[in-house]
Coordinates of C-alpha atoms and ligand atoms in Angstrom, one line a residue:
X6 CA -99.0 46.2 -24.1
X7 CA -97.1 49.6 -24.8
X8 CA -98.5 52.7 -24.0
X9 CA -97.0 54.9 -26.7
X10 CA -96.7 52.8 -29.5
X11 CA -100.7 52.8 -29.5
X12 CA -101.9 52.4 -32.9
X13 CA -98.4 53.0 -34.9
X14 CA -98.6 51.1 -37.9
X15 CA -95.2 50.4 -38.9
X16 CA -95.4 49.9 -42.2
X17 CA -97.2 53.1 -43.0
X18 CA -94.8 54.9 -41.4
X19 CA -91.6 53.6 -43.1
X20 CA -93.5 54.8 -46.3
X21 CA -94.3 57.6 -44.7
X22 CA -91.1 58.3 -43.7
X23 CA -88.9 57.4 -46.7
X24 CA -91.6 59.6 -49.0
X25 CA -90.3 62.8 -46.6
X26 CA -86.5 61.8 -47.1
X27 CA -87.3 61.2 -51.2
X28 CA -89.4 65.0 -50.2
X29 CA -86.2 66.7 -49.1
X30 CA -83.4 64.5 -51.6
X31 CA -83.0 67.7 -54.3
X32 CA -82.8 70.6 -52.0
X33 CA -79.1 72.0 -51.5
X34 CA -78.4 72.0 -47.8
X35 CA -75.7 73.6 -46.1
X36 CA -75.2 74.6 -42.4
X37 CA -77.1 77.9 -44.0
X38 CA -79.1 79.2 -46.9
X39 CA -82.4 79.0 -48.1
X40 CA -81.7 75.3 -49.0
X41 CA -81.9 74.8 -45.0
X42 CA -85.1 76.9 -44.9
X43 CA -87.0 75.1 -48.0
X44 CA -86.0 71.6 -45.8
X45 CA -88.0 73.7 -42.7
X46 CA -91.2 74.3 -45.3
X47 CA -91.2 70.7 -45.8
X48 CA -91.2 70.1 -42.0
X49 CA -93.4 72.3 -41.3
X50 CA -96.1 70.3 -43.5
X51 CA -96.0 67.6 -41.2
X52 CA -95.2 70.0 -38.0
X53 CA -96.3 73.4 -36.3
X54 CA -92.4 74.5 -36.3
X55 CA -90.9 77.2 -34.1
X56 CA -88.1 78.6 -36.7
X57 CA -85.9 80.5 -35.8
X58 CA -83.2 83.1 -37.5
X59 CA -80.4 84.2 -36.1
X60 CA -77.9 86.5 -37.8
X61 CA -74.7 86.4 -39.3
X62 CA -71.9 87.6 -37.0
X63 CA -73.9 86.3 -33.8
X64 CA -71.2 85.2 -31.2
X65 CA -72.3 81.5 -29.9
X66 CA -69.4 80.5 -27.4
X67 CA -66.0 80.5 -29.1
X68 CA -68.0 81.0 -32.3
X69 CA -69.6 83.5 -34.9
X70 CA -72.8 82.4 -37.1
X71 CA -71.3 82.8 -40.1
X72 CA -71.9 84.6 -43.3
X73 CA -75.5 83.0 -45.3
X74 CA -74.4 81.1 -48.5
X75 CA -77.2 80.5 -51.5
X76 CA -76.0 79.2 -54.8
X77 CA -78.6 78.9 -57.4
X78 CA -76.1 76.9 -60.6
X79 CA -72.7 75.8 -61.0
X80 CA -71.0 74.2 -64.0
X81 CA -68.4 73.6 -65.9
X82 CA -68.6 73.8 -69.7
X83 CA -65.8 72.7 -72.3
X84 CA -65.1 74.0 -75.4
X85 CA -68.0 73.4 -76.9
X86 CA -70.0 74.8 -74.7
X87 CA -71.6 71.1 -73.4
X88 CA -71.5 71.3 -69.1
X89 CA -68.9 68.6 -68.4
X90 CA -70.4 69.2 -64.6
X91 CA -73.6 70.2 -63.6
X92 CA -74.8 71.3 -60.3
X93 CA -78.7 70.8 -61.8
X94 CA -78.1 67.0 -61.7
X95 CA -76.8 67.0 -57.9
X96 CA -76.3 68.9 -55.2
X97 CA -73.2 67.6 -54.2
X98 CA -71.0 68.3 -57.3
X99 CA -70.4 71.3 -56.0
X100 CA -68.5 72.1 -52.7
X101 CA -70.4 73.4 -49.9
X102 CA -69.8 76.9 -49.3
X103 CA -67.9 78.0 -52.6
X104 CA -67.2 81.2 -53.4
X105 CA -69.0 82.9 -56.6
X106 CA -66.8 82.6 -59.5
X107 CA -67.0 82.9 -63.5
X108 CA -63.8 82.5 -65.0
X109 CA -61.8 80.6 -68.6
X110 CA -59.1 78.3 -67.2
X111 CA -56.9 75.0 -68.7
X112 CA -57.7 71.5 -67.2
X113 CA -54.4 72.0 -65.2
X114 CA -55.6 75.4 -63.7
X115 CA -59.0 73.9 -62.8
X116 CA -57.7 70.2 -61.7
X117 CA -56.7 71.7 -58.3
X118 CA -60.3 72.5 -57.7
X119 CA -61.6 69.1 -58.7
X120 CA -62.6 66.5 -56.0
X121 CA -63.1 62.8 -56.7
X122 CA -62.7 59.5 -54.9
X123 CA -60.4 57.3 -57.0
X124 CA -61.6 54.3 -54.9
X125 CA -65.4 54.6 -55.9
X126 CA -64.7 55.8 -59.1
X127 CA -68.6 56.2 -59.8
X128 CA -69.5 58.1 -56.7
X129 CA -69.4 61.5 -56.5
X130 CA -68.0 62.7 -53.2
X131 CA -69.5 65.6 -50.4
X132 CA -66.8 68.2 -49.7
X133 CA -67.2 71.8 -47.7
X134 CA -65.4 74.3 -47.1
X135 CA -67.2 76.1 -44.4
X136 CA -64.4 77.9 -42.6
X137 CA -61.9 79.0 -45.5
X138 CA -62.9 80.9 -48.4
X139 CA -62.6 78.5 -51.8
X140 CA -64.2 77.0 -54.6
X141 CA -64.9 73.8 -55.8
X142 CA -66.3 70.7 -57.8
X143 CA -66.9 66.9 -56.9
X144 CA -67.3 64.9 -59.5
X145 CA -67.0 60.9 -60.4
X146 CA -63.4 60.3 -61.1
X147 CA -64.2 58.2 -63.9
X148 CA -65.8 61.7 -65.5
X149 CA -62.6 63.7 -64.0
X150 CA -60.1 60.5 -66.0
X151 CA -62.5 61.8 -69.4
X152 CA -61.9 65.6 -69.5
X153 CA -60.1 66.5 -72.4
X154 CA -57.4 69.3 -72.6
X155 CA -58.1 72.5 -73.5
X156 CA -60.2 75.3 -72.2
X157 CA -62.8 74.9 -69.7
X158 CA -65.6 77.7 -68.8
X159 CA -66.5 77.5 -65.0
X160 CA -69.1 79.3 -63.1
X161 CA -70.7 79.3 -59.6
X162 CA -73.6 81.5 -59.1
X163 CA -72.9 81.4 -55.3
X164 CA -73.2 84.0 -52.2
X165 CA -71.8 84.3 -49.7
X166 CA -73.3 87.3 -47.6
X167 CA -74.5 88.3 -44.0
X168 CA -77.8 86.6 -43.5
X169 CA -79.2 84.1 -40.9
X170 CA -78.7 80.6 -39.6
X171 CA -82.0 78.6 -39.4
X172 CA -83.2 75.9 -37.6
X173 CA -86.3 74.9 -36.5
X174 CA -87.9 73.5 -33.4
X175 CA -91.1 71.7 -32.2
X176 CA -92.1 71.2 -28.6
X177 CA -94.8 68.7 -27.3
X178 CA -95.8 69.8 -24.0
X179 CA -96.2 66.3 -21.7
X180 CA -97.4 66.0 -17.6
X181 CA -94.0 67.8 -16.6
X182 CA -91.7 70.7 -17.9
X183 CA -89.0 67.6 -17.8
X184 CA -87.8 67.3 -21.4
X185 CA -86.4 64.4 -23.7
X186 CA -84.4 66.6 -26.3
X187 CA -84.5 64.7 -29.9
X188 CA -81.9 66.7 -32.1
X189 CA -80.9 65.4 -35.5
X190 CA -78.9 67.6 -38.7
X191 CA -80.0 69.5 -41.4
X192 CA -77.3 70.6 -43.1
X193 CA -76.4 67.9 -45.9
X194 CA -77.0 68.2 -49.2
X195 CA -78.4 65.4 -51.7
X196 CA -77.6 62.6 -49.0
X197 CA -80.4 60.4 -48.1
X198 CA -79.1 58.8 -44.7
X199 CA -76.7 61.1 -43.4
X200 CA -78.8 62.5 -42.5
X201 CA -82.7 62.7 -43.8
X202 CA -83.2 59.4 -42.4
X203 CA -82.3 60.9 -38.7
X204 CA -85.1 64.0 -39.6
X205 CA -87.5 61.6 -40.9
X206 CA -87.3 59.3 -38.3
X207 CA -87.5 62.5 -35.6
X208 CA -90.5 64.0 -38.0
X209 CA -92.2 60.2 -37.5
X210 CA -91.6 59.9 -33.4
X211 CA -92.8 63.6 -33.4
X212 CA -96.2 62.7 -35.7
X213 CA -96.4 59.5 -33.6
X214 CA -96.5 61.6 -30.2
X215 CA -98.7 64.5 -30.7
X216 CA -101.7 61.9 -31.8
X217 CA -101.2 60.7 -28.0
X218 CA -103.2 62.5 -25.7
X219 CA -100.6 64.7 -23.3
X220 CA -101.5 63.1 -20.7
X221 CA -100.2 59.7 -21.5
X222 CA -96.9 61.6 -21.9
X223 CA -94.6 62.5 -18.6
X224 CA -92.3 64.1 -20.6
X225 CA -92.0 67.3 -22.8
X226 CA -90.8 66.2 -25.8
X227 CA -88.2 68.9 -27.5
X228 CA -87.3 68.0 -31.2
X229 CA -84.4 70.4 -32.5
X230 CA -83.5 70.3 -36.3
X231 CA -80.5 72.4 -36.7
X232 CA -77.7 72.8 -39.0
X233 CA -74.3 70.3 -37.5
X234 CA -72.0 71.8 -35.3
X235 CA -72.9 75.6 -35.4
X236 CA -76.5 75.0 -35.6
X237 CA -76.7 73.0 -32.0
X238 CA -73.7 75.5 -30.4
X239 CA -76.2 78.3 -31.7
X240 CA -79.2 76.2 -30.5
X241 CA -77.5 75.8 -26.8
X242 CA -75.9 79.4 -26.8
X243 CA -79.7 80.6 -27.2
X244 CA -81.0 78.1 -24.7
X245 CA -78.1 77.8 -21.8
X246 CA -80.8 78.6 -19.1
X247 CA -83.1 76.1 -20.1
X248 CA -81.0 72.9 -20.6
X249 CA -81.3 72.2 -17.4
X250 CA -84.7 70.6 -18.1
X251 CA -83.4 68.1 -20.2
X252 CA -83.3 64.8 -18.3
X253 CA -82.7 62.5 -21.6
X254 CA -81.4 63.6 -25.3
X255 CA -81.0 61.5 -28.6
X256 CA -79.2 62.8 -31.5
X257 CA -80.6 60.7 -34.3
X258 CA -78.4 60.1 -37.6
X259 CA -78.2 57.5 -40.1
X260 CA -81.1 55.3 -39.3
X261 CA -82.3 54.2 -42.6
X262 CA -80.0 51.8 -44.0
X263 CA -80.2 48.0 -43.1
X264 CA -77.5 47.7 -40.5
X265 CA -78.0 46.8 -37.3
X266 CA -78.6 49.7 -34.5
X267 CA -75.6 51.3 -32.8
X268 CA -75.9 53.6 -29.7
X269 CA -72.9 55.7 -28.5
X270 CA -73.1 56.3 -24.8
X271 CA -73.6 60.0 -23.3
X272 CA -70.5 61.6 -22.4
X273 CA -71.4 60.5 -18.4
X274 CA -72.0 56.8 -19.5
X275 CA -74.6 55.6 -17.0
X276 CA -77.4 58.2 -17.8
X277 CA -80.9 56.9 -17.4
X278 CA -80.9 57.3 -21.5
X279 CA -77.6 55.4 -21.9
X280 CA -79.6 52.3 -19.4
X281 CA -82.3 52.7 -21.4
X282 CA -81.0 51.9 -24.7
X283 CA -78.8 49.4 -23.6
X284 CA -81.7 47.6 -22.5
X285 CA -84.0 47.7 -25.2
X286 CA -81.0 46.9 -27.6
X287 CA -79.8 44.1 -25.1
X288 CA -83.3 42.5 -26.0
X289 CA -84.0 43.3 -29.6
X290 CA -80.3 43.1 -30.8
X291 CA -77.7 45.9 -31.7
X292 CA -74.5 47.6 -30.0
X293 CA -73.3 49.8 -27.5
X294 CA -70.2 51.6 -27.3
X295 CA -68.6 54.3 -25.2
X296 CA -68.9 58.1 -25.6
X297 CA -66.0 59.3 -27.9
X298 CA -65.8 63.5 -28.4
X299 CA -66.3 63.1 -32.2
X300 CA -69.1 62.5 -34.2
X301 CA -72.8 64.4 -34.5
X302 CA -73.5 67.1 -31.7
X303 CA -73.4 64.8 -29.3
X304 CA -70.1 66.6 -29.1
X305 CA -72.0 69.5 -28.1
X306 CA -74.5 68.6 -26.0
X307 CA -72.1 66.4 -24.0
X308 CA -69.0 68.9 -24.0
X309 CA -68.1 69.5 -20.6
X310 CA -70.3 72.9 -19.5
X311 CA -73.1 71.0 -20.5
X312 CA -72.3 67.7 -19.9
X313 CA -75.8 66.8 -21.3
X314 CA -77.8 63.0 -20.9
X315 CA -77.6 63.2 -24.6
X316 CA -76.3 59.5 -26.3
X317 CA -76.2 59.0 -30.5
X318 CA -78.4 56.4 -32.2
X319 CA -77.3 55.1 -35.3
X320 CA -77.9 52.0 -37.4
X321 CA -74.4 51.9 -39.1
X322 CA -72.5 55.1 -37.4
X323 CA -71.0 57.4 -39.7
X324 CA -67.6 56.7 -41.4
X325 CA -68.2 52.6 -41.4
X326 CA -70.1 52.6 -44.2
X327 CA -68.4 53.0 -47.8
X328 CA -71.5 55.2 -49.4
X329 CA -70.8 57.6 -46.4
X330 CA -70.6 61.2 -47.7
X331 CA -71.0 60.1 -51.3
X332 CA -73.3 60.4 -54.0
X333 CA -74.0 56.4 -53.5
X334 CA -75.6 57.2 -50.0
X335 CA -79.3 58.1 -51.9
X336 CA -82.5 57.0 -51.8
X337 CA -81.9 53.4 -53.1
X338 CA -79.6 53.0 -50.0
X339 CA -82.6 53.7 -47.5
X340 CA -85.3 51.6 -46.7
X341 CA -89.0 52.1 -45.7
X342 CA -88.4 49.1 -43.6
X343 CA -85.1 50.5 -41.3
X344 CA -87.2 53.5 -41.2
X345 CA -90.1 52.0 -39.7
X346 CA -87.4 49.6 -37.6
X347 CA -86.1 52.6 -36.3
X348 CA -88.6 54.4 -34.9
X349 CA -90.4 51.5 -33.2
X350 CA -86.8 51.1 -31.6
X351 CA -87.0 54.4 -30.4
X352 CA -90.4 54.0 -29.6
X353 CA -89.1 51.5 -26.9
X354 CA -86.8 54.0 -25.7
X355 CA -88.9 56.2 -25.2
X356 CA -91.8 53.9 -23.8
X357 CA -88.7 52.6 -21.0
X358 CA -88.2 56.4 -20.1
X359 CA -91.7 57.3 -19.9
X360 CA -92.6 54.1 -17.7
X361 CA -89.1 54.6 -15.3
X362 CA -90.5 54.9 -12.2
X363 CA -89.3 54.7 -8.1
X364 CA -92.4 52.4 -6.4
X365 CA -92.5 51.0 -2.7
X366 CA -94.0 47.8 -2.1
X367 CA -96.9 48.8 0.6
X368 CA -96.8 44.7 2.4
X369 CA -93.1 44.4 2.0
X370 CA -92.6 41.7 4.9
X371 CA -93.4 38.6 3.3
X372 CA -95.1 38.2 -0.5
X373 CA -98.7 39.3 -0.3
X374 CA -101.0 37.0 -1.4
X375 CA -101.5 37.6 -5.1
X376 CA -104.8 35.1 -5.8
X377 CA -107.1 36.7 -3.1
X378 CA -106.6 39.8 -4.9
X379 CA -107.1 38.0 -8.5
X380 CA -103.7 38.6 -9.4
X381 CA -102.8 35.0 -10.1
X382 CA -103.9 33.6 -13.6
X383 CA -105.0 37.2 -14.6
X384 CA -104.1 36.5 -18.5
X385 CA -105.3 33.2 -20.4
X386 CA -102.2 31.9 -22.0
X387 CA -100.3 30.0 -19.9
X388 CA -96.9 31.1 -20.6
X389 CA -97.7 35.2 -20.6
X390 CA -99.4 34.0 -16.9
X391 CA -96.1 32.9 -15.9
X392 CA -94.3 35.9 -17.1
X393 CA -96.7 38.5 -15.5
X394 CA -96.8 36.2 -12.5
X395 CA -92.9 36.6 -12.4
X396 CA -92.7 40.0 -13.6
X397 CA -95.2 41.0 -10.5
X398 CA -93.0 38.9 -8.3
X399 CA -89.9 40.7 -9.6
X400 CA -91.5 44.2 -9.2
X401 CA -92.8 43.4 -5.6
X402 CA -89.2 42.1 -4.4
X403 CA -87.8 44.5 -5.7
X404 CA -89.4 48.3 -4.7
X405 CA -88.0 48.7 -1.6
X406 CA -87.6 52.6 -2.6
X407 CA -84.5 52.4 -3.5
X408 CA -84.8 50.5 -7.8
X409 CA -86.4 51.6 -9.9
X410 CA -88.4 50.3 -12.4
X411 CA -85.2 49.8 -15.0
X412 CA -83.0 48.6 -12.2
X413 CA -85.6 45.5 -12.0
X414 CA -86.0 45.3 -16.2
X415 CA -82.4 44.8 -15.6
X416 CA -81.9 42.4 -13.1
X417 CA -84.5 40.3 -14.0
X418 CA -83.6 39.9 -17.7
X419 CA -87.4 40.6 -18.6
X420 CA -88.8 43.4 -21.1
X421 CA -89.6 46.6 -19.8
X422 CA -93.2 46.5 -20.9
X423 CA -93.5 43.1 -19.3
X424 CA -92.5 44.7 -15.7
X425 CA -94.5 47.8 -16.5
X426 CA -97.5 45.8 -17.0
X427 CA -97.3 44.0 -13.8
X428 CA -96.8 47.2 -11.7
X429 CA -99.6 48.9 -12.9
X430 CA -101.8 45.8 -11.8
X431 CA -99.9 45.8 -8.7
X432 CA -100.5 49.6 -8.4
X433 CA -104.5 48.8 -9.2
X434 CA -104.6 46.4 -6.2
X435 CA -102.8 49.3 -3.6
X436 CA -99.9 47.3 -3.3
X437 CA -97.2 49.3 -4.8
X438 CA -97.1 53.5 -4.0
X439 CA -95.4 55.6 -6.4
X440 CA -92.4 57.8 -4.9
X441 CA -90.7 61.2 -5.9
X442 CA -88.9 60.1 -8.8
Ligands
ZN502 ZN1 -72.2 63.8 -42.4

């Protein structure tokens, strides 16, 4: 028995899911640009989204939100006028953040400017150029190896001009002002799990939640979807005074391909979130590993002023998967299915965090007597009547004021929802009190 997951039907929201991550596939991203604010539209379908603007040349920390870039075509055209390249058929053949440019050049001239990976020679590779002024083409290098000599016509329609950085945010009031912060990217172009399966997944949890009654929620849910690196330095430069609600943080990227789950530890590596994961993982299968300074913004949340209980969950991290930052990482290499898997792994998370709770056993010398109180053979099957009889017995032992309600998921090897199930029958029958958390 879970008290989130409630009715979530899994496979309706994989399809759900993967039809918003085939939704936001053709719009050019970057970190800004309307590309990032047609991806908020989309959102906002599903969501009543905060967005927010904030203009070029805004200092955040030992940055400056940079100058808006929009490009509407790019192409290269030989001789003959036929476009050798084509931005029209993807996003990603041209390089994040180019400059405008419309010039005649040779094949040597323009070769410099060419990007391909020799290794995938099929795949067209996802280059930017964010922070030095440049322009650019990716192409498949089997395309590159069949450009002729001779003259080539190249244009980008780009700007680059002062504007605003967008991001959006949603916030689902719970019990307490406590917050769980769920931040994910928005700033790649045509690439379907780095990182539309991360603000899929997000969009699903957040759907998911606000059907809940806000009771049934302790927490304040905060879901953040802002452009990588600048967007979340911008995101915390704005909201400094208010982190200090966050008690647990996810940043959710590539979850929609079918490895297993990974979950990089928060930067202090025993947070409640970091305990949390480790134990629904520990049962359903996955790995942990320690906080490293590189990676999503998780480097951000967790850099040292912040210090942040903000971990990364992945299925296959970032870099260990060939199709990363290609043109091969599209929508046939996500699947409704790690989708749905996904969120209902989440869904555990947050069910653990939700249910954490500091009890004292009320008739803590000796075990009370569970069958005058109709605790004993309370469910039919025989073995679930052993496992809630244990669970309680665990529970009991146990909440002496100083565990808590992970500390005996833990110890006792049993699922969370198992030990959450027995307290609240304990809780029914007086003899457990709840204490400050
Ligand atoms: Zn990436």
């Amino acid at each position: 028995m879970t008290e989130l997951a409630g009715s979530a039907d899994r496979e309706q929201v994989g399809r759900s899911a993967y039809e918003l991550v085939a939704e936001l596939f053709p719009i050019c991203r970057s970190i800004t640009g309307d590309g990032v604010r047609r991806t908020l539209d989309v959102l906002g379908k599903r969501l009543p989204l905060q967005r927010h603007e904030v203009p070029t040349g805004t200092p955040v920390f030992d940055w400056t939100v940079p100058r808006e870039w929009n490009v509407t075509d790019a192409w290269v055209a030989d001789a003959s006028g036929r476009r050798v390249i084509d931005f029209q058929r993807s996003s990603l053949h041209v390089v994040s953040y180019s400059a405008p440019i419309r010039a005649r050049m040779t094949l040597e001239e323009l070769r410099p400017h060419l990007h391909t990976l020799p290794e995938h020679p099929d795949w067209i590779p996802y280059r930017t150029s964010y922070y030095q002024e440049t322009w650019g083409f990716c192409l498949a290098h089997r395309d590159e190896l069949a450009l002729a000599d001779g003259g080539y016509e190249v244009c980008i329609d780009s700007s680059l001009a002062d504007g605003h950085l967008s991001y959006g945010e949603y916030v689902l009031p719970g019990r307490t002002g406590e917050e769980v912060l769920i931040s994910c990217h928005t700033c790649h172009p045509a690439l379907a799990n780095d990182n539309l399966s991360g603000i899929a997944v997000a969009v699903a949890l957040a759907e998911h939640l606000r059907t809940l009654p806000v009771a049934s929620r302790r927490y304040t849910y905060r879901f953040v979807f802002a452009p990588g690196t600048i967007g979340a330095i911008t995101w915390l430069a704005r909201n400094e005074d208010a982190v200090g609600s966050i008690r647990h943080g996810l940043v959710l990227a590539c979850l929609g391909d079918a490895g297993g789950f990974t979950y990089k530890r928060s930067r202090r590596g025993d947070a409640e979130i970091d305990r949390a994961v480790a134990h629904v993982l520990g049962r359903t299968g996955g790995r942990v590993i320690d906080f490293v300074p590189y990676g999503y913004d998780e480097r951000q949340y967790c850099s040292p002023g912040f210090n942040l209980p903000v971990g990364s969950f992945s299925r296959t991290p970032h870099g260990e998967f060939p199709e990363y930052h290609t043109s091969a990482d599209d929508l046939d290499f996500v699947l409704p299915s790690s989708l749905a898997g996904s969120f209902s792994t989440l869904l555990e998370v947050l069910e653990v965090l939700e249910g954490n709770r500091r009890l004292r056993n009320t008739n803590p010398k000796c075990e009370p007597q569970l069958g005058k109180r109709g605790l004993y053979r309370m469910t039919g099957g025989h073995k679930d009547t052993r496992l809630v009889e244990l669970a309680m017995l665990w529970v009991l032992n146990l909440s002496d004021g100083d565990h808590t309600l992970l500390d005996v998921a833990e110890r006792s090897g049993m699922p969370f929802p198992a030990i959450a199930a027995a307290t609240r029958a304990l809780e029914d029958c007086g003899l457990l009190t709840e204490l400050p958390a």
